[in-house]
Amino acid sequence: MRPHRSTLRLLGSLLLATALGASLTGATAPRPGATDTTSPLDRIIPAPSSVTPGGTPYRITDRTRIHVGESREARQVGEYLAGLLRPSTGYRLPVTARGTGGIRLRLAKGPYGEEGYRLDSGRDGITITAGRPAGLFHGVQTLRQLLPAAVEHDTVQSGPWTVPGGTVEDSPRYAWRGAMLDVSRHFFSVAEVKRYIDQLALYKLNKLHLHLSDDQGWRIAIDSWPRLATYGGSTEVGGGPGGHYTKDDYREIVRYAASRHLEVVPEIDLPGHTNAALASYAELNCDGVAPPLYTGTEVGFSSLCVPKEITYDFVEDVVREIAALTPGRYLHIGGDEAHSTSHEDYVRFMDRVQPVVAEYGKQVIGWHQLTGATPAEGALVQYWGLDGTDAAEKEQVAAAARNGTGLILSPADRVYLDMKYDASTPLGLNWAGYVDVRRSYDWDPAGYLPGAPDSAVRGVEAPLWSETLEDSGHIEYMAFPRLPGVAEVGWSAAGDRGWEGYRERLAAQAERWGVLGIGFHRAAGVPWPSA
Ligand code: ACM
C-alpha cells in the first residue's frame, strides 16, 4: 500500500501506552516486527489503492439509516448491506432514498471506473461513492471488513459497531478477477455454489467460471439432448450419485451471482473431456458405441468425433441453450488436454465451433491450448502452465497475445487451489507441485508470460478442480487462505502490496472466517491468532 499517516497514529498510541505503563489489549497491540495492521483500515484485503485514516469514527446504532438515492441498483446494494448488518446488530436499518447522516451509497460521476469507489467515514456518517453499482458493492465489502468480525454472526451480538474515521480510495488493477469451480468431478449443490459466491464477493472477485462438463459428469440440463444431464450427470468421481442443475437451478445461480456483482462464465469442455456426453449418446462416437460412465480421475482419453456432422449439431444445440442462459459476454469451450484428438482434427473442430459461439452472441474463452488452433477475434485464453512449461508452448501463447488474444492467467503452480499446500495436505493433488500461501500470492501478472504484452493480460483466475473435493468444507480448506491472495494479485497494484504486510493482514481475517464457519487451513508462514 502507498504510505499513509497511520504509522504516526500507531506511534502515538504506543507512546501513550508506555506513558500509562499499561500494555495495549490484544486487539490493538502490534506484534514485534509487524507492519501496522492495528486498524481495520490497514487490514483490508485486497489492499486498496489508498488509505488515509483520520478523524472521528462512525458508530452504527439503532437510528442508522441507509440512504441510496433514486437508483434501483444502488437500492439493491443498500438492501444487500442491510441484509448483512441486520442479523448481528439487531437494528432495523431502513433503506431510504434520501436523508442525511447514516450510511450513504452514492452514484456520481468521478474517477471511479467500472468498479472503483471512495469510502469516507467520520462522526456523522459513512459515504460510499462510485460511478457504477459494482463500485458501491465493492465499497460495501470494504465497509464490512472495517467492522468487527462479529458483524458476520447471524444472531444479535453486543457490538459496538464502530467504523474508524478515514478515507479509502480504490479501484482494481485488472477487470478479470475470477474463480473457477469444477462441478463435474464432484457435483456441488446450488446452496454450496452460493456459499462460494459469497466468499468470492467478500474479496471483490467478479467472475465465477463453472466447469459444467467433463468425463465424469455433465451438470447442466440441455433440453435438446436430455440424457446429457439425466444419464451423463448421474455419477461422479468415486461413483457417488452426481447430479445436475436444472435450467431454473442454473438461472438461480446466475441471479445470485449477479446480486453479488459476479458474472457467471459457463464452460462446456470440448472436444476432449467429453466422456459423459459420449456415454449418453452413442451416435456422438465415431464407432457408434457409447462408452460406460467414468468415475476415475484420468484425463485425455475422450474426444468428440470431429469428422461426424452430428457433432456440430450437438455443439450448436448446447451452445445455443447455454448462451440463452448466460447474460454475460463469455462462453468457455475448454479445449485443454485433447490428447485423443489429432492436431489436424483439433484445428478443424475449433475452426468450426468458435463461429458458433459468435453466432449466439458470445465471445470464446478457451484454455491456452486453443492457441494451437486460431483463436477467434476477441477470444480470451486461460493460461494454466507452470514455471517448467516448455518455452515453445509459452511462446505459442505469447504470440497469440501479441496478435490480440487476451490472457487470463491461471498458472497451475501458483493459483490452482486444488494443489496441496505441502506433503501433509490431506486433500488435493500435486501434479503441479505444492503451492503454499506465499507462492500463490507472491507473483506479478505483468511480465509473467515471457513475450506477452502486459496489455494482453485481462487478469487472474483461481481454478478449483474437484477430483478430491466433495463438499463446501473441502472447498474452503483448499481456497482459504489462498483465495484472498489471488484476489489481491488481481485487484491491487504491484506497488501497493507485498508478502510481509499481506501475511499480517491475512492472519487478521481468521476471526471473520471463524464466525462465517469457514474451516480454513492454518498454513505455515502466516501469524495466525491462537485458536
Ligand atoms: C486443465 O487444468 N486441464 C485446464
PDB file of C-alpha atoms and ligand atoms in Angstrom, residues 273 336-337 367 384 416 431 465, ligand 1:
ATOM      1  CA  HIS A 273     -13.118 -34.215 -21.508  1.00  0.00           C
ATOM      2  CA  ASP A 336      -7.478 -28.490 -22.963  1.00  0.00           C
ATOM      3  CA  GLU A 337      -5.872 -31.918 -22.923  1.00  0.00           C
ATOM      4  CA  TRP A 367      -7.727 -22.978 -22.132  1.00  0.00           C
ATOM      5  CA  TRP A 384      -2.541 -22.713 -16.937  1.00  0.00           C
ATOM      6  CA  TYR A 416      -4.629 -23.895  -8.831  1.00  0.00           C
ATOM      7  CA  TRP A 431       0.973 -32.705 -10.240  1.00  0.00           C
ATOM      8  CA  TRP A 465     -10.651 -28.783  -9.575  1.00  0.00           C
TER       9      TRP A 465
HETATM   10  C1  ACM B   1      -6.603 -28.011 -17.010  1.00  0.00           C
HETATM   11  O1  ACM B   1      -6.106 -27.979 -15.872  1.00  0.00           O
HETATM   12  N1  ACM B   1      -6.697 -29.157 -17.670  1.00  0.00           N
HETATM   13  C2  ACM B   1      -7.089 -26.817 -17.651  1.00  0.00           C
END
